[in-house]
Coordinates of C-alpha atoms in Angstrom, one line a residue:
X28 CA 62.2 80.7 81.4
X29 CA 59.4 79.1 80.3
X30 CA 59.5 76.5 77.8
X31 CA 56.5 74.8 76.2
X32 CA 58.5 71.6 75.3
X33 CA 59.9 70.2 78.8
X34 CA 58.7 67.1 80.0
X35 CA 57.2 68.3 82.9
X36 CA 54.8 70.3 80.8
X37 CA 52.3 70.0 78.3
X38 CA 54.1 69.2 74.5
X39 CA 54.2 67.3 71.2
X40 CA 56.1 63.8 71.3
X41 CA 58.0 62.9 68.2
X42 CA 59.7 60.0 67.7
X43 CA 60.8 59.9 71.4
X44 CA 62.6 63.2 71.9
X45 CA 60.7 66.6 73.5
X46 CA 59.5 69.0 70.5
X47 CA 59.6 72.5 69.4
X48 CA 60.1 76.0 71.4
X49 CA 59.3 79.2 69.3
X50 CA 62.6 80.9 68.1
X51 CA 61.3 84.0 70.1
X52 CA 61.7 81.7 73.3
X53 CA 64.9 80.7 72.8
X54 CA 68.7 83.0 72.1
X55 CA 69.2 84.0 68.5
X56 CA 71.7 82.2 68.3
X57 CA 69.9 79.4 68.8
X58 CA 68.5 79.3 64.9
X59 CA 71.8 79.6 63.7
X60 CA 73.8 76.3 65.7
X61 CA 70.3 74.2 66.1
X62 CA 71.3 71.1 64.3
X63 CA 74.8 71.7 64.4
X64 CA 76.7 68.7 65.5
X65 CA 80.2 69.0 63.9
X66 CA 83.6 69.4 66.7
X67 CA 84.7 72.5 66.6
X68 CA 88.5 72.7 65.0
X69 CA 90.8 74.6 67.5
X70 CA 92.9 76.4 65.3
X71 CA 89.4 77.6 63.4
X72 CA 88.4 79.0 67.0
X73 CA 91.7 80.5 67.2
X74 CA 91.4 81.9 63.9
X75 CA 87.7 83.4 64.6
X76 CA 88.7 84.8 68.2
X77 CA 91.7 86.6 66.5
X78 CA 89.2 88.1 63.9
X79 CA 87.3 89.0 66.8
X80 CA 89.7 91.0 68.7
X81 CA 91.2 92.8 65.8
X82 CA 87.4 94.5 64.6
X83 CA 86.0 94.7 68.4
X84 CA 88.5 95.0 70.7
X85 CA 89.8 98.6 69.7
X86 CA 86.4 100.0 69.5
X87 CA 85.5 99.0 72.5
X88 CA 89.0 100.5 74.1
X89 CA 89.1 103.5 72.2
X90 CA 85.4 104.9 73.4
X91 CA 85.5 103.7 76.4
X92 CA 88.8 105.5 77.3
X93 CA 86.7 108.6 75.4
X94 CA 83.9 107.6 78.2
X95 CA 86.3 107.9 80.9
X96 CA 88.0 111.3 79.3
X97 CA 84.6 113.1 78.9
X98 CA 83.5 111.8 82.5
X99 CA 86.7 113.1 83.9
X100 CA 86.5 116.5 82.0
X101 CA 85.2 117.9 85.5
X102 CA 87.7 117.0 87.4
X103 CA 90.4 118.7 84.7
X104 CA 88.7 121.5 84.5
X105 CA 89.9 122.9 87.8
X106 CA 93.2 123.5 87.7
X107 CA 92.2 125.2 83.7
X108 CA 89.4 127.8 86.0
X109 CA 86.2 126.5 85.4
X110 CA 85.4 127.2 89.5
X111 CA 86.6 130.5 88.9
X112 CA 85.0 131.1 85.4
X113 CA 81.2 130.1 86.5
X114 CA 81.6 130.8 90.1
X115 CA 80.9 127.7 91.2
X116 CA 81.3 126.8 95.3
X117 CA 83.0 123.8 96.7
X118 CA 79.4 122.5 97.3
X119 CA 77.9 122.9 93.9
X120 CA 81.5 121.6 92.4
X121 CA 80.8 118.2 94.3
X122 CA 77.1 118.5 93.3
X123 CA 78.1 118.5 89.6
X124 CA 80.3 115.4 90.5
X125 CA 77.3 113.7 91.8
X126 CA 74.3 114.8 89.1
X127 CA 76.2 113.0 86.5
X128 CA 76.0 109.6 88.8
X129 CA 72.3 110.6 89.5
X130 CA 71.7 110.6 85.5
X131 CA 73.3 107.4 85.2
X132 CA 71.6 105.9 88.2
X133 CA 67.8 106.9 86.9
X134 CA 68.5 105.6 83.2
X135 CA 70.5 102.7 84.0
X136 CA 67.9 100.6 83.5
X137 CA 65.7 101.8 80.7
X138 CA 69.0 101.7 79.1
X139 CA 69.6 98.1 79.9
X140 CA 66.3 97.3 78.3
X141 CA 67.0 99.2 75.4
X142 CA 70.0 97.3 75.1
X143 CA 67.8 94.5 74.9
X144 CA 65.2 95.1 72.9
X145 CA 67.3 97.5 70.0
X146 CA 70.5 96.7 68.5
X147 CA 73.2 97.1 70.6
X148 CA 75.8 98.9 68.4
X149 CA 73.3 101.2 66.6
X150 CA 72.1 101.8 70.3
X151 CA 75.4 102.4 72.2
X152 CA 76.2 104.4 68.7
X153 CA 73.4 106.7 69.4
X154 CA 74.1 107.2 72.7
X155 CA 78.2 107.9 72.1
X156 CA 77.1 110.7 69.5
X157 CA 74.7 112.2 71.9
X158 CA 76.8 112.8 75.2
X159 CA 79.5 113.8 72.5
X160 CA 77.4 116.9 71.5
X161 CA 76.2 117.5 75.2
X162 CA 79.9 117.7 76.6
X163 CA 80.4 120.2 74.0
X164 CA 77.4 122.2 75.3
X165 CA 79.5 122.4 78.8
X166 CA 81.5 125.0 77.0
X167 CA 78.7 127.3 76.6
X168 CA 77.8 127.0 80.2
X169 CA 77.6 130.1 82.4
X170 CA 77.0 129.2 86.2
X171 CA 76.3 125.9 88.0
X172 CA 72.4 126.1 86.8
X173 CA 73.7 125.1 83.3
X174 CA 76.6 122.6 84.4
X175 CA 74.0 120.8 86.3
X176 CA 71.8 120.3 83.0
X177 CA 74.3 119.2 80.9
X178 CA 76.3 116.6 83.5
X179 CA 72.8 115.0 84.3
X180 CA 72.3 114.0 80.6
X181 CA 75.8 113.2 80.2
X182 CA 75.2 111.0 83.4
X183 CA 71.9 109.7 81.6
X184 CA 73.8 108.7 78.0
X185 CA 76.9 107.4 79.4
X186 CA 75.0 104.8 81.2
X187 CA 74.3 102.5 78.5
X188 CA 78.3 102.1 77.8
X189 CA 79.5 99.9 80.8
X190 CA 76.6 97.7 80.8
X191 CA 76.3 97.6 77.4
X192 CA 80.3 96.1 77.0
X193 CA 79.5 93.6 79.1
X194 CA 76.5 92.3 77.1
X195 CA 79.2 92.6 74.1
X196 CA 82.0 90.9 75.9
X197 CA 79.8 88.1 77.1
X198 CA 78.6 87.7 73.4
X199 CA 82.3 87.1 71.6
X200 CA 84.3 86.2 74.3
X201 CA 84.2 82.6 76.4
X202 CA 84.4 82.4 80.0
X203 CA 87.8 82.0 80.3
X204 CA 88.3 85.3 77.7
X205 CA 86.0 87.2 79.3
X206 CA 87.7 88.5 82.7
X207 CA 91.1 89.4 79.9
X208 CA 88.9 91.3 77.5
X209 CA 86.9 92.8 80.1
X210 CA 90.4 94.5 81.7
X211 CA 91.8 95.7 78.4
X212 CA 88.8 97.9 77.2
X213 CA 88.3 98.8 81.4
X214 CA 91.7 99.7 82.0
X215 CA 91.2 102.4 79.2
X216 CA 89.9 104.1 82.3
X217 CA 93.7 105.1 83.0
X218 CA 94.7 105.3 79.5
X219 CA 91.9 108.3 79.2
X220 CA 93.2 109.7 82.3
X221 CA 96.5 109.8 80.6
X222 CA 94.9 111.3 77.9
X223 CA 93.0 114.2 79.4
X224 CA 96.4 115.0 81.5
X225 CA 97.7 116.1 78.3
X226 CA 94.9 117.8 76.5
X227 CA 94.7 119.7 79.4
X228 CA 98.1 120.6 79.5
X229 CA 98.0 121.7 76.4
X230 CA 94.9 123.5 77.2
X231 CA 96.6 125.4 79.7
X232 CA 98.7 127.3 77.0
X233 CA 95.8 128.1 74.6
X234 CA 95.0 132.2 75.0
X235 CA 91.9 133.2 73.2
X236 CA 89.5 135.8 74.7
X237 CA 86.2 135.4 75.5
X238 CA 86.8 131.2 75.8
X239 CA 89.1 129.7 78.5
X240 CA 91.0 126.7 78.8
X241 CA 88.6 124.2 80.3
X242 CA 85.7 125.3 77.4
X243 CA 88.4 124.4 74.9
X244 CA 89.1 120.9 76.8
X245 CA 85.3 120.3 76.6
X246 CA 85.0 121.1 73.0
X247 CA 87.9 119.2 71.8
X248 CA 87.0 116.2 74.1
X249 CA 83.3 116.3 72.9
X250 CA 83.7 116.7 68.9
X251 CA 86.5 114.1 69.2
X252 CA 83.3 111.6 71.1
X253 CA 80.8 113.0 68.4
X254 CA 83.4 111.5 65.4
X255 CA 83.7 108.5 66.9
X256 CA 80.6 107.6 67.4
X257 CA 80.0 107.6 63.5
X258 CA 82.7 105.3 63.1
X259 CA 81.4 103.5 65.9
X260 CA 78.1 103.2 64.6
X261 CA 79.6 101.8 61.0
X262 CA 82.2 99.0 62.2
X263 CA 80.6 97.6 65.7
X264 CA 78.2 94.8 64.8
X265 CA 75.1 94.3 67.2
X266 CA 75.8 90.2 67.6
X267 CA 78.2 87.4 66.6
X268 CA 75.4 86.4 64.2
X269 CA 75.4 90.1 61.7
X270 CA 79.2 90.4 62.2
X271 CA 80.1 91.7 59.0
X272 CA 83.8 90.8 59.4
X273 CA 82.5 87.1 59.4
X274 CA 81.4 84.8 56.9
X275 CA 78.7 83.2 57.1
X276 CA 80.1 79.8 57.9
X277 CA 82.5 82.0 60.8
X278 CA 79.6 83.3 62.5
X279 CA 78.1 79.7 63.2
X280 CA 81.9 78.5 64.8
X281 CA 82.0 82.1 66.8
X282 CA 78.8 81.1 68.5
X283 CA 79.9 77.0 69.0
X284 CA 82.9 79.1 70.3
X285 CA 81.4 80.7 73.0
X286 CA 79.4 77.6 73.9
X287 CA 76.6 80.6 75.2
X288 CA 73.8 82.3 74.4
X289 CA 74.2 85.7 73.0
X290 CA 71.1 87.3 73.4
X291 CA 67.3 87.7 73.3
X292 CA 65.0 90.2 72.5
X293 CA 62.3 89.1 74.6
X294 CA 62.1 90.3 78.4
X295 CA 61.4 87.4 80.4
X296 CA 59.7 89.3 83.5
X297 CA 60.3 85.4 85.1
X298 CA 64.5 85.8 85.0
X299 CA 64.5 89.3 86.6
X300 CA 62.4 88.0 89.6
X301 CA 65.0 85.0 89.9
X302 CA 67.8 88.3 89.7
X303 CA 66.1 90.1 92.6
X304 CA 65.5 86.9 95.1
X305 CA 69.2 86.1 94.6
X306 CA 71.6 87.0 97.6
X307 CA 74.5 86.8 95.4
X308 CA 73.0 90.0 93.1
X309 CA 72.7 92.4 96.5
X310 CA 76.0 90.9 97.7
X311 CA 77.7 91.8 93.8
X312 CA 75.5 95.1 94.6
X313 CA 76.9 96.1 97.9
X314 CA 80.4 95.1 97.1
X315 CA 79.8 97.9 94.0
X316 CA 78.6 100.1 96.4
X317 CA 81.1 100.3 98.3
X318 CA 84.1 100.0 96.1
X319 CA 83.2 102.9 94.5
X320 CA 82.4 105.3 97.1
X321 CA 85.9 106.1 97.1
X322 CA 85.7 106.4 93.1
X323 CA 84.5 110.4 94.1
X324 CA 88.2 110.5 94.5
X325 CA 88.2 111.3 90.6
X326 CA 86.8 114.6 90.5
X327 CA 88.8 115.5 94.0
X328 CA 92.0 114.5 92.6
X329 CA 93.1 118.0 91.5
X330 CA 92.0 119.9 94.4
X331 CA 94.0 117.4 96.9
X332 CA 97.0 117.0 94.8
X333 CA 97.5 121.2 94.4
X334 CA 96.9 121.2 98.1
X335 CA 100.0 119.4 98.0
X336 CA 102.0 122.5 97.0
X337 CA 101.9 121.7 93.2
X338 CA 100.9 124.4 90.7
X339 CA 98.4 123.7 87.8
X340 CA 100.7 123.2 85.3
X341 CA 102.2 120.0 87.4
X342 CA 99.0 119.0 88.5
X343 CA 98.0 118.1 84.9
X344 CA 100.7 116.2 84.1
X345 CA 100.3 114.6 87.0
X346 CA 97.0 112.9 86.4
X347 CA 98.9 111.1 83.6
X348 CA 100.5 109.2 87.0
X349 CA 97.0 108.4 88.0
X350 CA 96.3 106.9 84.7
X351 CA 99.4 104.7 84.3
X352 CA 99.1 103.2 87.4
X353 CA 95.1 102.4 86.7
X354 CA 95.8 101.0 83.7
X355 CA 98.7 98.3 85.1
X356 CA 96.6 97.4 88.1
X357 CA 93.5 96.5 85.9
X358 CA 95.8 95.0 83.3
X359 CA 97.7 92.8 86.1
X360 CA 94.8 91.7 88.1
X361 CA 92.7 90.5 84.6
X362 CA 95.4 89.0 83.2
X363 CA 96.7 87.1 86.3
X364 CA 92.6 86.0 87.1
X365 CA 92.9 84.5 83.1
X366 CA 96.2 82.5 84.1
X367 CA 95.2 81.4 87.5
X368 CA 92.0 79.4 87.6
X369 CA 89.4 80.8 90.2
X370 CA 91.4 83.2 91.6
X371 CA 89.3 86.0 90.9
X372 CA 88.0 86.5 95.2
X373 CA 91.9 86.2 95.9
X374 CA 93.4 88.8 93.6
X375 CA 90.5 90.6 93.8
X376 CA 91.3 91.0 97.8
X377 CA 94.9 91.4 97.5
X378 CA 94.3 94.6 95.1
X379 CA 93.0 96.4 98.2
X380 CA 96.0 95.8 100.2
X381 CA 98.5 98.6 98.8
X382 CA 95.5 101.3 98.4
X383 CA 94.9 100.2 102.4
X384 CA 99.3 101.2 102.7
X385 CA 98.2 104.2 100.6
X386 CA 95.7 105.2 103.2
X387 CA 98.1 104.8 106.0
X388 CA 100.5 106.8 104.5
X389 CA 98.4 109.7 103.0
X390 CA 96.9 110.4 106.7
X391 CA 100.3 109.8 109.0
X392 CA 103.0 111.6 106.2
X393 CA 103.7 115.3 106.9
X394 CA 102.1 117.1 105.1
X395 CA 105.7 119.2 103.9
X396 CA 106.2 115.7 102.1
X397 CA 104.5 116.8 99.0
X398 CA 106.4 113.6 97.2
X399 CA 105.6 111.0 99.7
X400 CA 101.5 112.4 99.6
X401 CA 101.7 112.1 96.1
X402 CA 102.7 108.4 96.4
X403 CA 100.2 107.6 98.5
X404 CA 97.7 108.9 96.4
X405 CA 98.9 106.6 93.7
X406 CA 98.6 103.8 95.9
X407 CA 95.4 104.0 96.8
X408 CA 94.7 104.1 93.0
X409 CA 95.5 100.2 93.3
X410 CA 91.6 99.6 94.4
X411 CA 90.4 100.3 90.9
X412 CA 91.2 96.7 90.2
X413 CA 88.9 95.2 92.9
X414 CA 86.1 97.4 91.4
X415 CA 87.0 96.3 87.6
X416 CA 87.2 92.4 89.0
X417 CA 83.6 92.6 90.6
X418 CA 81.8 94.0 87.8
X419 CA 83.5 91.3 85.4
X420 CA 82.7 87.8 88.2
X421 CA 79.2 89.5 88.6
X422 CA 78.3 89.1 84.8
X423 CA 80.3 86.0 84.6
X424 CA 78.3 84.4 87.2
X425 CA 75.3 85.0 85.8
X426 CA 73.3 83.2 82.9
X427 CA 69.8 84.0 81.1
X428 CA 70.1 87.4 79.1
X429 CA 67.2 89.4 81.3
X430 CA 68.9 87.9 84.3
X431 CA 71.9 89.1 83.3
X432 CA 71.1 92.5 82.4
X433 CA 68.8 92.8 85.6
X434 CA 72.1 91.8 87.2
X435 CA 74.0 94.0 85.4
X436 CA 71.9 97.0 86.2
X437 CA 71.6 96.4 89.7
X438 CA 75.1 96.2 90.1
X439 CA 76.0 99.0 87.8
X440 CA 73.1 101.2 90.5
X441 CA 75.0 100.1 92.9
X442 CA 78.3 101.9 91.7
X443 CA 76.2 104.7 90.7
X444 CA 74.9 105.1 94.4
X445 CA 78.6 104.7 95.6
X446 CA 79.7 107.1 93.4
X447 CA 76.9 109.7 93.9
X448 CA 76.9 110.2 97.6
X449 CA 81.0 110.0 97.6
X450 CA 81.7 113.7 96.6
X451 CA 80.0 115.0 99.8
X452 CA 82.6 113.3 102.4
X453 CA 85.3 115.8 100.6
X454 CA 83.9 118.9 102.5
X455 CA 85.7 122.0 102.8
X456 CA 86.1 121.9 106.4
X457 CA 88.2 118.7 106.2
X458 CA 90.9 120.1 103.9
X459 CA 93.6 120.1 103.4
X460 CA 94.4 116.3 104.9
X461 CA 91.5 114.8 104.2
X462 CA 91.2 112.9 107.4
X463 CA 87.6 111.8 107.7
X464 CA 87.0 110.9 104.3
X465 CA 90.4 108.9 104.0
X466 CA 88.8 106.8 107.0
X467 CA 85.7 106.5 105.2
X468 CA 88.0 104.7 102.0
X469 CA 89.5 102.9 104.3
X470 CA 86.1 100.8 106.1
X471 CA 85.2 100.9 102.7
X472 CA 88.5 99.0 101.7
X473 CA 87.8 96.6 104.5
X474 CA 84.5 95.7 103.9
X475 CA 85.1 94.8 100.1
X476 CA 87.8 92.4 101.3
X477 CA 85.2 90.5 103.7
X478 CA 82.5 90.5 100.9
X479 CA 84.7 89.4 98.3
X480 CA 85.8 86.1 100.4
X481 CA 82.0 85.9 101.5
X482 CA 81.0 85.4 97.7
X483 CA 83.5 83.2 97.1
X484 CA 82.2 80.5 99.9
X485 CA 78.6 81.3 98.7
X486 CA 79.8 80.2 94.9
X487 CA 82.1 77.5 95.8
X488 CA 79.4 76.1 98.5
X489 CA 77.1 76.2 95.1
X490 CA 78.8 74.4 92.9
X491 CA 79.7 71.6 95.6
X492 CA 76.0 71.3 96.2
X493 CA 75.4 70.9 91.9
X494 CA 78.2 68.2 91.5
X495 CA 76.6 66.1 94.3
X496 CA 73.3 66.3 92.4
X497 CA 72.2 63.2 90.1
X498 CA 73.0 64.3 86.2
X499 CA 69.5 66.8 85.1
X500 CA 68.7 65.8 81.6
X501 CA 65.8 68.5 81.6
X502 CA 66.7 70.4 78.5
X503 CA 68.5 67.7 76.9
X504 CA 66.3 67.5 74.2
X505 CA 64.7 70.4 73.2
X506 CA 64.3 71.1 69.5
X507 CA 63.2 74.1 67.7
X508 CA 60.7 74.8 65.0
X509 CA 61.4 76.5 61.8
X510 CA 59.0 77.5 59.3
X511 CA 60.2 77.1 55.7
X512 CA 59.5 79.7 52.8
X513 CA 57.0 76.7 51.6
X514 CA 55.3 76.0 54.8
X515 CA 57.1 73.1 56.0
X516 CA 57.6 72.8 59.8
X517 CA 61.4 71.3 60.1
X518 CA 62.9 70.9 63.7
X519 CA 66.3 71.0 64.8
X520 CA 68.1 70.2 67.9
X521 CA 68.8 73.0 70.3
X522 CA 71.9 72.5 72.8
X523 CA 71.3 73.5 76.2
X524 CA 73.6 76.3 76.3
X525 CA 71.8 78.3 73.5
X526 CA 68.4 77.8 75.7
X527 CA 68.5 81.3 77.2
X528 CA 68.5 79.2 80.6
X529 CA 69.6 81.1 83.8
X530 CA 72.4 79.7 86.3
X531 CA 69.6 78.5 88.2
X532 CA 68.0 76.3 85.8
X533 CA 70.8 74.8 83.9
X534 CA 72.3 72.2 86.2
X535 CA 75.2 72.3 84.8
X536 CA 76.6 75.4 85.2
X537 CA 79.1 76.0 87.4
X538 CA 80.4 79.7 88.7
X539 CA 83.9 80.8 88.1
X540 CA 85.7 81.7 91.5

């Protein structure tokens, strides 16, 4: 970031402290807590965070388990006939699985920038309203030609609600809140699994001719998005600082809460170069990669599971299994990285372990032991807590909103890429075990183990290396300028935090492990 007022640069001297940055240099929340000096009252910040989760927290939960439900409508629709009904090969069913990833992939990071520059609820609001109305459009689809359409643009709007939680989440929530928060609205990804389990079980006893079971599950899924979104758009405020559940006097203490910045409008083309030299970005990157190769699994899961001997009406209700045990392992692993300080590398490994039993037992069962498969399978769901754990420490360790969302995109990419080229290791000729591309999970598994501890020494070896250094009073004293309604120039002191520094330049930051 460049700041006009730092000593080592050229800037006004008044009465011996460094002068003025331009508001549009520093977070907005910046002009709100500049010359705020007053302790912050615990039970006030206890108060404010309660507030907070009451108006954001169910939001958040309740569309992204919608995100999850519309994403996974694919994957449902095969046991209600939608192969059958648009003749659609095994190929261009895993092609459909991997357009939507492609459509995320390419507008990733326009949306990221979009996230920046507009307001983020109106912006996510928009966005909800529109792949709402396009998963309702799958109903009217005839062959694969149309499917691929209308799964690329639901690829290309559901893009902007992953990244743009975590700009939300960083915004309200502290450090220490942040990994919690981030598993209760992530682990919706099982609750919406539970979810769809039913609709589509329910689906499965609808008769109507002329529209089948799976164009029923889209349009009820899809107009269900499309009234959320309104609400969404009404009740989720764009910032701590327009919350309109706050006073006035709340919204200063939720940002002295957070001790952060919460955003700023201005791309800093400076803080995405410092992103894309860092070797902790690509290592956050290929650990995403690779944890969610195996995430194809989502769209396969009906296929394997009747391949187990189970007809369709089981098979639905059986997702809701899938679900529960996604839910618990996100839950478990956020809430024990909340209670046990910088554990996040450790639980993060040990999450792999039972989906690594899962593998062994999926490939070496009998395959008569339709039971036994089926708990393997629900082992191996274990993993989706290493992939919720690395998208939370990636944002956590990262500081400077365009570094951040640079960060966020490139490791958001990275899952897309995983999850993009993962439906075409289930090929037809491998059924029904599965072998090869249970081996593939498996190196995956292994891998994101050895990166996970290989972060973990780069951070810790990082913050040894920053409490060895002599005390940087750099951006101690940095003030900002405010112009009055009558002209008058009156400065107030900025604390570092609310600087829009990045990890790198604030000294005093130190990454959570």
């Amino acid at each position: 970031m460049s700041l006009p007022s730092l000593p080592s640069e050229k800037n006004e001297a008044k009465n011996d402290h460094v002068v003025s940055v331009e508001s549009a240099q520093v977070d907005t929340a910046a002009q709100f807590v500049a010359g705020v000096s007053s302790p912050l009252d615990p039970e006030v910040a206890s108060r404010i965070r309660g507030k907070i989760d009451k108006h954001i927290l169910p939001l958040m939960c309740g569309v992204f388990m919608l995100q999850f439900m519309d994403k996974a409508t694919l994957g449902n629709s095969v046991a209600l006939g939608i192969q059958k009904s648009t003749d659609l090969t095994q190929n261009q069913y895993n092609w459909l699985g991997t357009i939507f990833f492609i459509g995320h992939l390419i507008f990733l990071f326009p949306q990221s920038l979009a996230l920046q520059k507009f307001p983020v609820g109106k912006w996510l609001s928009f966005n909800v309203f529109v792949w709402g109305a396009v998963l309702c459009c799958h109903a009217a689809c005839k062959n694969f030609a149309g499917l691929f359409v209308v799964r690329f643009i639901l690829g290309a709007c559901e893009g902007s609600v992953t990244a743009g939680f975590m700009i939300i989440s960083s915004m309200f929530y502290t450090r220490r809140e942040y990994t919690a928060r981030f598993g209760y609205w992530f682990c919706m990804n099982g609750v919406g699994l539970i979810f769809s389990g039913f609709i589509s079980y329910g689906c499965l006893h609808i008769r109507t001719p002329g529209f089948k079971p799976w164009q029923w599950l889209m349009v009820i899924t899809g107009g269900t998005t499309v009234i959320v979104s309104v609400l969404f758009y009404f009740f989720l405020p764009d910032s701590p600082t327009n919350a309109w559940f706050l006073s006035a006097d709340e919204r200063v203490k939720a940002l002295q809460r957070v001790k952060t910045g919460v955003e700023n409008k201005h791309f800093k083309k400076e803080q995405m170069i410092e992103a894309l030299m860092e070797p902790k970005t690509w290592l956050f990157a290929l650990l995403s990669v690779l944890s969610n190769v195996p995430s194809s699994f989502t769209n396969q899961r009906q296929i394997i599971i009747s391949a187990f001997g189970f007809n369709p009406f089981k098979v639905t209700l059986l997702t809701c299994v899938d679900g529960v045990v996604e839910s618990l392992a996100i839950l478990a692993s956020t809430l024990l990285v909340s209670h046990i300080p910088n554990s996040r590398a450790w639980v993060g490994m040990a999450s792999y372990i039972p989906s690594l039993l899962g593998l062994l037992l999926v490939n070496f069962l009998p395959f008569n032991d339709n039971v036994g498969l089926l708990f393997s399978i629900w082992l191996v769901e274990f993993a989706i807590a290493g992939i919720a754990l690395g998208f939370a420490w990636a944002s956590q360790t990262t500081s400077g909103h365009t570094k951040r969302i640079t960060t966020n995109a490139i490791v958001l990419s990275a899952s897309c890429i995983g999850n993009a080229s993962g439906p075409f290791m289930w090929r037809e000729k491998y059924s029904p075990r599965f072998h090869v591309p249970w081996i593939i999970v498996a190196v995956c598994f292994v891998t994101c183990i050895g990166l996970l501890f290989i972060i973990r020494l780069l951070l810790a070896h990082d913050n040894k290396r920053r409490d060895s250094e002599a005390p940087d009073d750099t951006y101690d004293d940095v003030y900002i300028v405010n112009i009055m309604d009558d002209g008058r120039r009156v400065e107030a002191k900025v604390p570092k935090d609310f600087l829009d520094l990045t990890d790198r330049q604030n000294r005093d930051f130190r990454y959570v492990l």
